[in-house]
Coordinates of C-alpha atoms in Angstrom, one line a residue:
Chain A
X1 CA 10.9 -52.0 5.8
X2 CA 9.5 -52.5 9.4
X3 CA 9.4 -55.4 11.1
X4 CA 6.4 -54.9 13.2
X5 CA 3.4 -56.3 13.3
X6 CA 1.8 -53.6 12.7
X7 CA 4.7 -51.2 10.3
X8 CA 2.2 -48.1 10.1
X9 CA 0.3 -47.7 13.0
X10 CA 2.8 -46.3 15.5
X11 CA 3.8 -44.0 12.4
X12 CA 0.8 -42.9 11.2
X13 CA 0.4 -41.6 14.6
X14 CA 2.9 -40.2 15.1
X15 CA 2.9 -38.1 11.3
X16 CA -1.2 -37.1 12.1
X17 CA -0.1 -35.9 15.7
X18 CA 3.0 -33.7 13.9
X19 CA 0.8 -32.3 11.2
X20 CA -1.9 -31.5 13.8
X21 CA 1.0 -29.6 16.0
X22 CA 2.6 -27.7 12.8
X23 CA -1.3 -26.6 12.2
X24 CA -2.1 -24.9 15.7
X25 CA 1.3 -24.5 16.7
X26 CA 3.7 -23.6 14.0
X27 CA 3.6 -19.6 14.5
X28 CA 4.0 -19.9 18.1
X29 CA 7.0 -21.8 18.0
X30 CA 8.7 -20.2 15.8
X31 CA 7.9 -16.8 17.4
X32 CA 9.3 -18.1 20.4
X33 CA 12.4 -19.6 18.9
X34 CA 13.0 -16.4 17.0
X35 CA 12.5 -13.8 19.7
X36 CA 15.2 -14.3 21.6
X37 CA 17.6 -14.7 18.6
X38 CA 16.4 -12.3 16.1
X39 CA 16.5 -14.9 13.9
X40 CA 14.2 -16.2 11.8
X41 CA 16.0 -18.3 9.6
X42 CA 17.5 -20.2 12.2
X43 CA 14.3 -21.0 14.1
X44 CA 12.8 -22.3 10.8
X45 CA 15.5 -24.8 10.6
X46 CA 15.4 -25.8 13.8
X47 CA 11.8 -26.8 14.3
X48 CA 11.9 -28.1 10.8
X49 CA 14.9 -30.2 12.0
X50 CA 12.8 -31.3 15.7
X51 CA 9.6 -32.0 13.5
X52 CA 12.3 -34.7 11.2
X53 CA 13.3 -36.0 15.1
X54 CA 9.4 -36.5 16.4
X55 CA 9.2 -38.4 13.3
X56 CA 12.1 -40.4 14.1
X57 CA 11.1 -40.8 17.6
X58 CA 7.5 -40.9 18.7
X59 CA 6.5 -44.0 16.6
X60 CA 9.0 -45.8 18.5
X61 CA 8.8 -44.3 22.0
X62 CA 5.2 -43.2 21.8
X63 CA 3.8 -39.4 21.2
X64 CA 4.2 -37.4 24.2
X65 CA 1.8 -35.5 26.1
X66 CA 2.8 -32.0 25.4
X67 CA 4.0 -32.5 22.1
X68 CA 4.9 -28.6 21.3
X69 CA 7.2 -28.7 24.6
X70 CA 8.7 -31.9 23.0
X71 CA 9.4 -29.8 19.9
X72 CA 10.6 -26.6 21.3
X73 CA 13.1 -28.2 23.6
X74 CA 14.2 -29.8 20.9
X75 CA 14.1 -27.2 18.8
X76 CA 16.1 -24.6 21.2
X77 CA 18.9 -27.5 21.8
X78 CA 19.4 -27.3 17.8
X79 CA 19.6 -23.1 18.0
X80 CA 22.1 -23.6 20.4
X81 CA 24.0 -26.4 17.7
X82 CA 23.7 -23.4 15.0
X83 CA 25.6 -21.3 17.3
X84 CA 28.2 -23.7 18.5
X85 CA 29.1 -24.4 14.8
X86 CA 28.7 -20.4 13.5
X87 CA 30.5 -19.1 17.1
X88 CA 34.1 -19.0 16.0
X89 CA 32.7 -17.0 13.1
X90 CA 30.0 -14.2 13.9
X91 CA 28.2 -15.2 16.8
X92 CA 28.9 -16.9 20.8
X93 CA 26.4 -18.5 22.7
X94 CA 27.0 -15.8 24.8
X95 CA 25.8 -13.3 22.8
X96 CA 22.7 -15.5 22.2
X97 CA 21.9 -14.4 25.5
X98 CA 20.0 -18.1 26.3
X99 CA 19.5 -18.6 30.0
X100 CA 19.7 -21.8 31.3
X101 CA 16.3 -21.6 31.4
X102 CA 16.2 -22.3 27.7
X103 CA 16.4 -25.7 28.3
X104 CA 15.4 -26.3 31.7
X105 CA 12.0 -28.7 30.8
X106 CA 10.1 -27.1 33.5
X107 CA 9.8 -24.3 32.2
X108 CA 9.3 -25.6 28.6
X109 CA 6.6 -27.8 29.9
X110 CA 4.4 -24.9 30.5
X111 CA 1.7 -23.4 28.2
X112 CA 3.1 -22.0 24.9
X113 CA 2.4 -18.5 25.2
X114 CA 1.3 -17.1 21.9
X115 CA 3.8 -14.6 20.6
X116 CA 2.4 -14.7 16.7
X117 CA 1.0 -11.4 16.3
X118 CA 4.3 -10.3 18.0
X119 CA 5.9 -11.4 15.2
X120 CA 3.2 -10.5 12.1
X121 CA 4.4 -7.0 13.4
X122 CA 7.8 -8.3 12.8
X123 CA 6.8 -9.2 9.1
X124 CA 5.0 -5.9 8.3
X125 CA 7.5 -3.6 10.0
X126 CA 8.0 -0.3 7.5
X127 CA 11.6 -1.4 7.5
X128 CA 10.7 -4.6 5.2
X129 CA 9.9 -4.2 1.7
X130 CA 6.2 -4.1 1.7
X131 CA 6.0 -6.4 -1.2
X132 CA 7.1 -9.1 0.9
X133 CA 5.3 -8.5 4.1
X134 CA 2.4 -11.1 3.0
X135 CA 4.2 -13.7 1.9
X136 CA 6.7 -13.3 4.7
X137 CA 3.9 -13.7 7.6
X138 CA 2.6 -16.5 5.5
X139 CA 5.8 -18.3 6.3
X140 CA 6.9 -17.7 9.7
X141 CA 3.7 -18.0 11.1
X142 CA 1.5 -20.5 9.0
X143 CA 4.9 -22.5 7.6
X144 CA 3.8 -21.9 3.8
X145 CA 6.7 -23.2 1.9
X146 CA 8.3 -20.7 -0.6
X147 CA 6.9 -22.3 -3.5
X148 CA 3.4 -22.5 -2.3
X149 CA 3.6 -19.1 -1.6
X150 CA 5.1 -18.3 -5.1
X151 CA 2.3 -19.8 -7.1
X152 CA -0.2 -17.7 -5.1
X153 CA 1.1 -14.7 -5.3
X154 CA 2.1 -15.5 -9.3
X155 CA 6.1 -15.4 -8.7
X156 CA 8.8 -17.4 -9.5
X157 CA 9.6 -19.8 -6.7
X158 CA 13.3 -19.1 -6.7
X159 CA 12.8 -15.3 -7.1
X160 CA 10.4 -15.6 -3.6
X161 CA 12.9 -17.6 -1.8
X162 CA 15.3 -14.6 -2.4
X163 CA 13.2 -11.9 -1.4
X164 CA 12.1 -14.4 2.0
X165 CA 15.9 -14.9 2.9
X166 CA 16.7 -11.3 2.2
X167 CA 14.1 -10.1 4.5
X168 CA 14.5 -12.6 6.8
X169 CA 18.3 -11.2 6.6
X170 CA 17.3 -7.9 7.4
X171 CA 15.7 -8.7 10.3
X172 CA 17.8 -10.7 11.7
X173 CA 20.9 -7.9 10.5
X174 CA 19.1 -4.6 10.9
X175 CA 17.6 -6.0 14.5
X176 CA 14.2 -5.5 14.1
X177 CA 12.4 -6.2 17.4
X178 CA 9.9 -8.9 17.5
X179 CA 7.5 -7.2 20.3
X180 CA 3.7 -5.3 19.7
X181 CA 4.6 -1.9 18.9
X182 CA 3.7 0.3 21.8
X183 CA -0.1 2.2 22.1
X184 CA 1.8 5.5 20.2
X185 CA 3.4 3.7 17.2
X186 CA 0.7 1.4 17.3
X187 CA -1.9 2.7 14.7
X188 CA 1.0 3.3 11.9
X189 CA 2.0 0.0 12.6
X190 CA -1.3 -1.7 12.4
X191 CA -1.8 -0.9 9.4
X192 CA 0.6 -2.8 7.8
X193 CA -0.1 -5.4 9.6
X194 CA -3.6 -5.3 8.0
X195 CA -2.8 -4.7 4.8
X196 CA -0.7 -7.7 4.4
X197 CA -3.6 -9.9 5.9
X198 CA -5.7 -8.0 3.2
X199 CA -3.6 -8.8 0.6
X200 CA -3.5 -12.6 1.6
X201 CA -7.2 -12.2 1.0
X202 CA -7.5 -10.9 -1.9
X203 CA -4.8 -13.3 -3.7
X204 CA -7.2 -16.2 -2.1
X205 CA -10.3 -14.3 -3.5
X206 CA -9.4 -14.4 -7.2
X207 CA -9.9 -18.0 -7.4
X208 CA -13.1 -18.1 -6.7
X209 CA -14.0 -21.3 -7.9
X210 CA -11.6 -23.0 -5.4
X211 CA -10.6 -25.2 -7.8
X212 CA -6.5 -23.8 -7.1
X213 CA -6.1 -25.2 -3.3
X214 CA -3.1 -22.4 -2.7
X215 CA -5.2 -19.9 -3.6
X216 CA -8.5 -20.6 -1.7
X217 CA -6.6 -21.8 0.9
X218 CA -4.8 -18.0 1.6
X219 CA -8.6 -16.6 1.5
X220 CA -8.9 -19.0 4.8
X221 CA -5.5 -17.9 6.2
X222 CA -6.0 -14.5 6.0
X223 CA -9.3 -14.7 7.7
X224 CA -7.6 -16.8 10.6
X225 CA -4.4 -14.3 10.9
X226 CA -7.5 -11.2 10.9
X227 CA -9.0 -13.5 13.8
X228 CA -5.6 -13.7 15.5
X229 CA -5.1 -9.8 15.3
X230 CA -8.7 -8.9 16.7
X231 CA -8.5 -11.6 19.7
X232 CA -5.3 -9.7 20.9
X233 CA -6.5 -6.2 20.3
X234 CA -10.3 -6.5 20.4
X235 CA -11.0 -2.8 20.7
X236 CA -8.6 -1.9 17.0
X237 CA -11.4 -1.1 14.8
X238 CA -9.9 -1.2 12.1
X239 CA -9.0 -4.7 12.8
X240 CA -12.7 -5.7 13.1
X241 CA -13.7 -3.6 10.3
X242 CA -10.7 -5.8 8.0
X243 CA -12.8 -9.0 9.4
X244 CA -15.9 -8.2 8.5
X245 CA -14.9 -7.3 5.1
X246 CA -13.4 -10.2 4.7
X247 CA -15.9 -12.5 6.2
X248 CA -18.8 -10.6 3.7
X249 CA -16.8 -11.3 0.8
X250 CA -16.2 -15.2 2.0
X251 CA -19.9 -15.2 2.3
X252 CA -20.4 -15.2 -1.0
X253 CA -17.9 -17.4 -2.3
X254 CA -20.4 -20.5 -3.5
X255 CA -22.9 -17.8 -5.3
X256 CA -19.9 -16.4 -7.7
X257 CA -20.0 -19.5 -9.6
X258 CA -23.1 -21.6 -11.2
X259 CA -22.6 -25.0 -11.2
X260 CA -21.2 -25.0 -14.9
X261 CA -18.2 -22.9 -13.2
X262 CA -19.8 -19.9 -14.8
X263 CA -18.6 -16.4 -13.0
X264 CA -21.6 -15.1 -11.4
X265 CA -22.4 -10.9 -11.0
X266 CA -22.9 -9.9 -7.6
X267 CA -26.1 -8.6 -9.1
X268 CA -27.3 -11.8 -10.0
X269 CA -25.8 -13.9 -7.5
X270 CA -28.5 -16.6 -5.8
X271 CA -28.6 -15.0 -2.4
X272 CA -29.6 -18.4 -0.7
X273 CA -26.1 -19.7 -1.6
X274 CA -24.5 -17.1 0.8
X275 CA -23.6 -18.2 4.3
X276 CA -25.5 -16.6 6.7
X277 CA -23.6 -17.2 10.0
X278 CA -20.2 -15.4 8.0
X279 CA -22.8 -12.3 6.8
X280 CA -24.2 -12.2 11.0
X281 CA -20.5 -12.4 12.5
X282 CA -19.3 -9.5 10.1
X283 CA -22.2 -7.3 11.2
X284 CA -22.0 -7.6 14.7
X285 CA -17.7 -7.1 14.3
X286 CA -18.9 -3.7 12.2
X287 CA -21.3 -2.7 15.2
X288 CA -18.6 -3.9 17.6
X289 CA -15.9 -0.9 15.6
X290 CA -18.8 1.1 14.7
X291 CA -18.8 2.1 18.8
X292 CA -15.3 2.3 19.4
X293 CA -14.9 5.6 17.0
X294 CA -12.5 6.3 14.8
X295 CA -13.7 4.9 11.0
X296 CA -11.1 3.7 8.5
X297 CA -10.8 2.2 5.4
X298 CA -11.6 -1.5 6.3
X299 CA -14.4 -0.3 8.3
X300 CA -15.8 1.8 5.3
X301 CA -15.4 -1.2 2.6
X302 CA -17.0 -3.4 5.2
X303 CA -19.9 -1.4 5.2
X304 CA -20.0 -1.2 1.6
X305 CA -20.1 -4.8 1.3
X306 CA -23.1 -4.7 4.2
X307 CA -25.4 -2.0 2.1
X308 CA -24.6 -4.7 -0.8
X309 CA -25.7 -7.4 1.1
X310 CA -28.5 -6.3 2.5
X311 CA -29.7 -4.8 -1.1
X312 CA -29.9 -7.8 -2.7
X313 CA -31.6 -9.3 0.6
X314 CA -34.3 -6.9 0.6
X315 CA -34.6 -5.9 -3.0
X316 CA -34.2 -2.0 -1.6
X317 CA -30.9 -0.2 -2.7
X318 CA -29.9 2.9 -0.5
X319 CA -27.6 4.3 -3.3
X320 CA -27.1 7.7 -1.5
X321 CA -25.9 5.8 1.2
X322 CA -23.5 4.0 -1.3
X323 CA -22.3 7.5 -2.7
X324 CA -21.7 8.7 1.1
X325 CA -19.9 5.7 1.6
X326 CA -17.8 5.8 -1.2
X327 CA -17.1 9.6 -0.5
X328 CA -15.7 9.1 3.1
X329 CA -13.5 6.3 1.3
X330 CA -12.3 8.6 -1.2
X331 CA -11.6 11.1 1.1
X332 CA -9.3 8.6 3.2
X333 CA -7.7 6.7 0.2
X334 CA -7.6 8.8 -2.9
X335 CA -7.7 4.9 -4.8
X336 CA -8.4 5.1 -8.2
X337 CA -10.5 1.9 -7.6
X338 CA -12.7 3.4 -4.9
X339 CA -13.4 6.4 -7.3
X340 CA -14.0 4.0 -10.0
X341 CA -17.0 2.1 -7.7
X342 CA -18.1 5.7 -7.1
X343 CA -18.7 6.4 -10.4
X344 CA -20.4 3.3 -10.3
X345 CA -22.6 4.0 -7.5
X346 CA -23.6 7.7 -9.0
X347 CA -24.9 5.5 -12.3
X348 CA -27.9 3.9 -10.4
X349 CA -29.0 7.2 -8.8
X350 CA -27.8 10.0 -12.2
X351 CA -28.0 7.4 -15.1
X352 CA -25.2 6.1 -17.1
X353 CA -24.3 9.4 -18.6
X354 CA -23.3 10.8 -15.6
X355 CA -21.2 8.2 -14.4
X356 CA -19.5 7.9 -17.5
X357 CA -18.7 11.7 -17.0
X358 CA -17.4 10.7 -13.5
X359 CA -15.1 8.1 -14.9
X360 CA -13.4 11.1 -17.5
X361 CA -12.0 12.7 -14.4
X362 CA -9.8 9.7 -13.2
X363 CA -9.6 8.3 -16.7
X364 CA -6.3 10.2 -16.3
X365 CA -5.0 7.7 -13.4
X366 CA -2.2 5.6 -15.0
X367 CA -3.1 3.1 -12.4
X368 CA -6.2 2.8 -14.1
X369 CA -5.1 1.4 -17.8
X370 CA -4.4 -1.9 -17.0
X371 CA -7.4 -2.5 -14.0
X372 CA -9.7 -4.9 -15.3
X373 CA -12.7 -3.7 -13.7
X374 CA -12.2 0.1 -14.7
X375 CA -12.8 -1.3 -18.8
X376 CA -15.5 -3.5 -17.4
X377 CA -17.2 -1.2 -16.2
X378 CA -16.4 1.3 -19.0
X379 CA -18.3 -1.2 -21.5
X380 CA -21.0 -1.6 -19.2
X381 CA -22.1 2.2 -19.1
X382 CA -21.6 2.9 -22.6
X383 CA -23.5 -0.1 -23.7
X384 CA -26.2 1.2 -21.6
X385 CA -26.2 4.8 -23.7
X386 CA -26.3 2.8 -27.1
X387 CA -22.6 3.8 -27.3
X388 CA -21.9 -0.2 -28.9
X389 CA -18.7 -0.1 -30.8
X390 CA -17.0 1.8 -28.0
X391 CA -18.3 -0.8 -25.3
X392 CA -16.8 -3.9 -27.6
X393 CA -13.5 -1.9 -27.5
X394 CA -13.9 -1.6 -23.8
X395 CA -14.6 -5.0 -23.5
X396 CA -11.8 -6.3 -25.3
X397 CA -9.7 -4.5 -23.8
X398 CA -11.2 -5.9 -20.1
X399 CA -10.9 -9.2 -21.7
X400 CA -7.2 -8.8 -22.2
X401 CA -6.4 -8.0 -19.0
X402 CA -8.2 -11.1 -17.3
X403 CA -6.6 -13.9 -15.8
X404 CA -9.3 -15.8 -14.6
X405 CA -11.1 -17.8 -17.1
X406 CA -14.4 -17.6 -16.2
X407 CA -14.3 -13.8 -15.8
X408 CA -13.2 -14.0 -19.1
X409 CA -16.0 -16.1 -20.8
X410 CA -18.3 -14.1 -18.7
X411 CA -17.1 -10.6 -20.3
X412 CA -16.9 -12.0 -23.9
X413 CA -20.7 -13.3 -23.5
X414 CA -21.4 -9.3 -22.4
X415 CA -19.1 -8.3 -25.4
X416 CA -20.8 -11.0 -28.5
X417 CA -24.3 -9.5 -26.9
X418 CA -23.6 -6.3 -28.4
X419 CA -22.4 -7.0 -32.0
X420 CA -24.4 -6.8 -34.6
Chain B
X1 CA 23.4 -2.8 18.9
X2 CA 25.3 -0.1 17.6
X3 CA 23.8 1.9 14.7
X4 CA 25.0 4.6 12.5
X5 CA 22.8 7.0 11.7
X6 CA 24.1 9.1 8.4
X7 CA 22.7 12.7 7.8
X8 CA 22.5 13.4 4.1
X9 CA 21.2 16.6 3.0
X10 CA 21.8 19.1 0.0
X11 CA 24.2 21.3 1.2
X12 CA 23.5 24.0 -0.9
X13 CA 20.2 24.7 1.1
X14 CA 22.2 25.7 4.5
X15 CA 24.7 28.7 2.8
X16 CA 21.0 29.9 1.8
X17 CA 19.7 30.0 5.4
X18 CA 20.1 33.4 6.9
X19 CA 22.2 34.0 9.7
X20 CA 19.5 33.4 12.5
X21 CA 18.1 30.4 10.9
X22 CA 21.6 29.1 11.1
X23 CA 22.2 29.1 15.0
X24 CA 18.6 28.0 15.0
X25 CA 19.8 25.0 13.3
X26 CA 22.8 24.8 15.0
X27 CA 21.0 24.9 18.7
X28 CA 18.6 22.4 17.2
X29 CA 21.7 19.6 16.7
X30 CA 23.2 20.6 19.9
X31 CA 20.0 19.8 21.6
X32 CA 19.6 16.0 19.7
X33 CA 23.3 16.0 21.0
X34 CA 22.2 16.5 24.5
X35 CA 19.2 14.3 24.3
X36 CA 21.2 11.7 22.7
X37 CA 23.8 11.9 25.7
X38 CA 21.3 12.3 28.3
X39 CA 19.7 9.2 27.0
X40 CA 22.8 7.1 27.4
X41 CA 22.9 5.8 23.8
X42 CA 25.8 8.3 21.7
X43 CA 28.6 6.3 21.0
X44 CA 30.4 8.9 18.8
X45 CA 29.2 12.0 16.2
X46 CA 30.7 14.6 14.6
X47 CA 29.6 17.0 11.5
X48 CA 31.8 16.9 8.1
X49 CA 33.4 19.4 6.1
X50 CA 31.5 20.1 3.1
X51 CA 31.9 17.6 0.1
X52 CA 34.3 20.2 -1.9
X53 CA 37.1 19.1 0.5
X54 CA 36.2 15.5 -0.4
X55 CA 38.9 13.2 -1.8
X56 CA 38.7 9.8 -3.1
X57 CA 41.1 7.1 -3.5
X58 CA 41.2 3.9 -5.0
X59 CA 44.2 1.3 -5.8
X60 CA 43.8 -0.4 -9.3
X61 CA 46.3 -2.5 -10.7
X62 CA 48.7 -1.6 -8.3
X63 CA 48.4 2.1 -9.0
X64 CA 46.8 4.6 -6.5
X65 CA 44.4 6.9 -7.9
X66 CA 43.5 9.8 -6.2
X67 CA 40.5 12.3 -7.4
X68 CA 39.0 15.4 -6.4
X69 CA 35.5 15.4 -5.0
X70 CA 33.3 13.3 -3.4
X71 CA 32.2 9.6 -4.5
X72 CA 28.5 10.0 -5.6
X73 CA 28.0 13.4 -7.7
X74 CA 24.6 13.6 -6.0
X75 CA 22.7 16.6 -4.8
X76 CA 22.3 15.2 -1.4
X77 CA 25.8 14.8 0.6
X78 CA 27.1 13.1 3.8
X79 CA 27.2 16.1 6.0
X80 CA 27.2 13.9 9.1
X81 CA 26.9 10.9 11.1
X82 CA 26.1 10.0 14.6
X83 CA 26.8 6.2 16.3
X84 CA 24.7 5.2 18.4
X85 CA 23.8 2.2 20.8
X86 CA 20.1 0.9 21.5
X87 CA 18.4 -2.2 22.0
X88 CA 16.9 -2.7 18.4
X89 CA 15.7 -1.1 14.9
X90 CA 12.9 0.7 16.0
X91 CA 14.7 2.9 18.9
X92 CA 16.9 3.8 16.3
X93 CA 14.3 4.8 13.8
X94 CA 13.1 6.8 16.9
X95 CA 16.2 8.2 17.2
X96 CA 16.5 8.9 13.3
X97 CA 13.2 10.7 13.6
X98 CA 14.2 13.5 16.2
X99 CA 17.5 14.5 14.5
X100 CA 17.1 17.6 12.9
X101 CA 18.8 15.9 9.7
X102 CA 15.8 13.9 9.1
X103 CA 13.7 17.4 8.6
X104 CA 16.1 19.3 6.2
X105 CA 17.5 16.1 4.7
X106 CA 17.6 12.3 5.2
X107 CA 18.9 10.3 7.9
X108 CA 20.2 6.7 6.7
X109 CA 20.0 3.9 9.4
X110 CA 22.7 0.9 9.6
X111 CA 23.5 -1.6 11.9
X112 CA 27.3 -2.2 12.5
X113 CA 28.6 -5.6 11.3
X114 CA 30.3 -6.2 14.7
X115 CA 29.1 -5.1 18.1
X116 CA 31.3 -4.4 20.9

């Protein structure tokens, strides 16, 4: 290998400076490699090609001082290689529309200006399949690879390559802007840009033993995309309100397992094991979109998780509150699920009769059949009316639909607990 | 980039409309006409004969063949198209959105291959 002295140190330095860069940096550069072109694809492979040259060169020249300049003007005089190569067939360098300024290193040498959440409106617009919007920002602005991304969101690597370079087509084709919608289209817009942070967070939340590092590590991402979104539109509400749901839910992460790796009810969690600083940041957020008007879903399921929290904290329950809660949401949503915690709600105030007559009414909801929780549940209230041989079939039918292991064990201890 | 916005609708709805509501319409796509032209951005529109006059043709093997009718047997028909030229996706969505088409039927969005 080396001849050097000393064969790793320059290299070592040089791959720890790189990974540091990719971490803060990767979204911006890409965003502002893309913008101008429209094209994601292309801006991928061209940072992914400057990262392989800072590789090749800093151990041997030394790492510069404004390494993310060092990569973009790199990056940019790669772009403009694409296009040389492609121009006789679909594209000139004209039509690029790159200034000279593109590659003047004054002007690279600036600060980066941070175009990310320019372009997580990109990834959500209603013109991409919304199945893809997640795993999409995931990409261009964390750098997830395809596979990674795949095993979190439980798909095929090769069929999630296909649906990332089909959207990334579309955008590129269909010449979808890469700008903040403006304050009209804004709220519509938003939306989907929150969802797919939401859905980031959930697929992060269901291992919540952290023992599969994809997995816990999208809980993480999503809550630093959520950031992202409320340090560039402070006053959105619902972006706050999606943060503090979030950040309750992280809260609790250590208290859903014992230390056997058992799944731990929220009921019976050890409130000591939940972080305290996480639980004080999402209130004041709540407070903070509480005063700016206009309630929404996050909002409402971030104050859900707050009347949880602070039950368990105080020992006193304001189930009314719950119901209310629960009401507005249904009102807004018309989910199956939210209905479903309703019902839920309704059985500490009415009994479990009650509830169970709640849960008849949107038994109907095909979305329901295979929702885990809906036959948890289910077995729950009619083991609590003596109804036994129903709840085991409820149970087993919960038990079925699991995927997480613990869950599992946890629902067939409920389910051995009530045969004879 | 040039965009062609294509009106589909179920043509059987406008023979039902009664005279009024038919130069209501009609006003209504002169008017996206005039906005469209106003803005700067029409590159080219016009309103097709109903699908009955449609004829397809394909060559197979050498051998031409010609049918009566349109290509899909679907309710909703191409009744018309405008082309258009805006700066990205979204101002032609916004465009889409304001032509009376997108009310009475659907309006399909597609980017040209090629742009002049």
């Amino acid at each position: 290998m080396s001849e050097h002295a000393n064969p790793f140190s320059g290299d070592e330095q040089a791959r720890g400076m790189a990974d540091a860069v990719a971490r803060r940096s990767y979204g911006k550069l890409v965003a502002l490699l893309a913008a101008r072109t429209g094209d994601l694809a292309a801006a991928e492979d061209a940072l992914s090609e400057a990262f392989v040259s800072a590789l090749e060169d800093w151990p041997q020249n030394g790492c510069p001082s404004n390494p993310e300049a060092w990569l973009l003007s790199v990056a940019r005089r790669k772009i403009i290689d694409f296009a040389r190569r492609r121009s006789t067939r679909d594209i000139s360098i004209e039509q690029l529309q790159l200034g000279a300024e593109w590659l003047d290193p004054a002007a690279v040498d600036e600060a980066i200006p941070d175009h990310r959440l320019a372009l997580m409106f990109t990834c959500a617009h209603p013109a991409i399949d919304p199945g893809v919007r997640a795993p999409l920002m995931l990409q261009v602005v964390l750098g997830l690879n395809a596979a990674m991304i795949a095993s979190a969101f439980l798909m095929s690597p090769a069929t999630m390559g296909q649906r990332l370079v089909r959207a990334k087509n579309k955008i590129k084709q269909a010449g979808i802007p890469f700008r903040i919608p403006e304050r009209e289209e804004l709220a519509g817009r938003l939306d989907a840009v929150l969802d797919a942070i939401y859905a980031t967070f959930a697929e992060g939340w269901t291992d919540a033993g952290g023992t599969d590092v994809a997995r816990r590590d999208l809980a993480e991402d999503a809550l630093f995309l959520g950031g992202l979104v409320t340090e560039v539109l402070p006053q959105e509400p619902e972006a706050l309100g999606l943060l503090a749901l979030m950040l309750h839910a992280e809260a609790r992460r250590r208290a859903r397992r014992n230390p056997q790796g058992e799944y731990v009810p929220l009921a019976e969690q050890d409130t000591s094991l939940w972080d305290s600083q996480m639980i004080d940041t999402a209130e004041s957020l709540l407070l903070r979109a509480n005063s700016l008007g206009d309630i929404g879903r996050y909002q409402l399921e971030g104050a859900l998780q707050s009347a949880h929290v602070h039950r368990r904290r105080s020992g006193h329950a304001n189930w009314p509150a719950v119901v209310q809660l629960y009401d507005a949401l249904l009102a807004l949503s018309g989910s199956p699920v939210v209905a479903l915690n309703r019902a839920l709600a309704i059985a500490e105030i009415h009994g479990a009769d009650a509830a169970l007559l709640v849960m008849e009414e949107i038994a109907a909801d095909s979305r329901l059949t295979e929702y885990q929780p809906y036959w948890a549940a289910r077995a729950q209230l009619l083991a609590k009316i003596g109804a036994n041989s129903e709840a085991c079939h409820s149970f087993e039918i919960a038990i079925g639909l699991e995927r997480d292991d613990a869950v599992r064990r946890f629902l067939q201890r409920r389910q051995s607990a009530l045969m004879p | 980039m040039q965009y062609l916005l294509m009106i589909y609708s179920n043509e059987a709805g406008w023979t039902k409309l009664t005279q009024a509501e038919q130069e209501q319409g009609m006003a209504a796509y002169h008017a996206f006409n005039e906005a469209l032209t106003e803005g700067g951005v029409l590159r080219g529109s016009n309103r097709l004969q109903p699908s009955s006059t449609a004829t397809t043709v394909r060559v197979a093997d050498g051998k031409s063949q010609v049918l009566d009718g349109p290509y899909a047997d679907s309710k909703e028909q191409l009744g018309g198209y405008y082309l258009i030229e805006v700066p990205d996706l979204d101002a032609a969505i916004s465009w889409a959105a304001r032509c009376p088409g997108a009310s009475h039927g659907i309006v399909e969005v597609r980017p040209s291959w090629r742009n002049p």
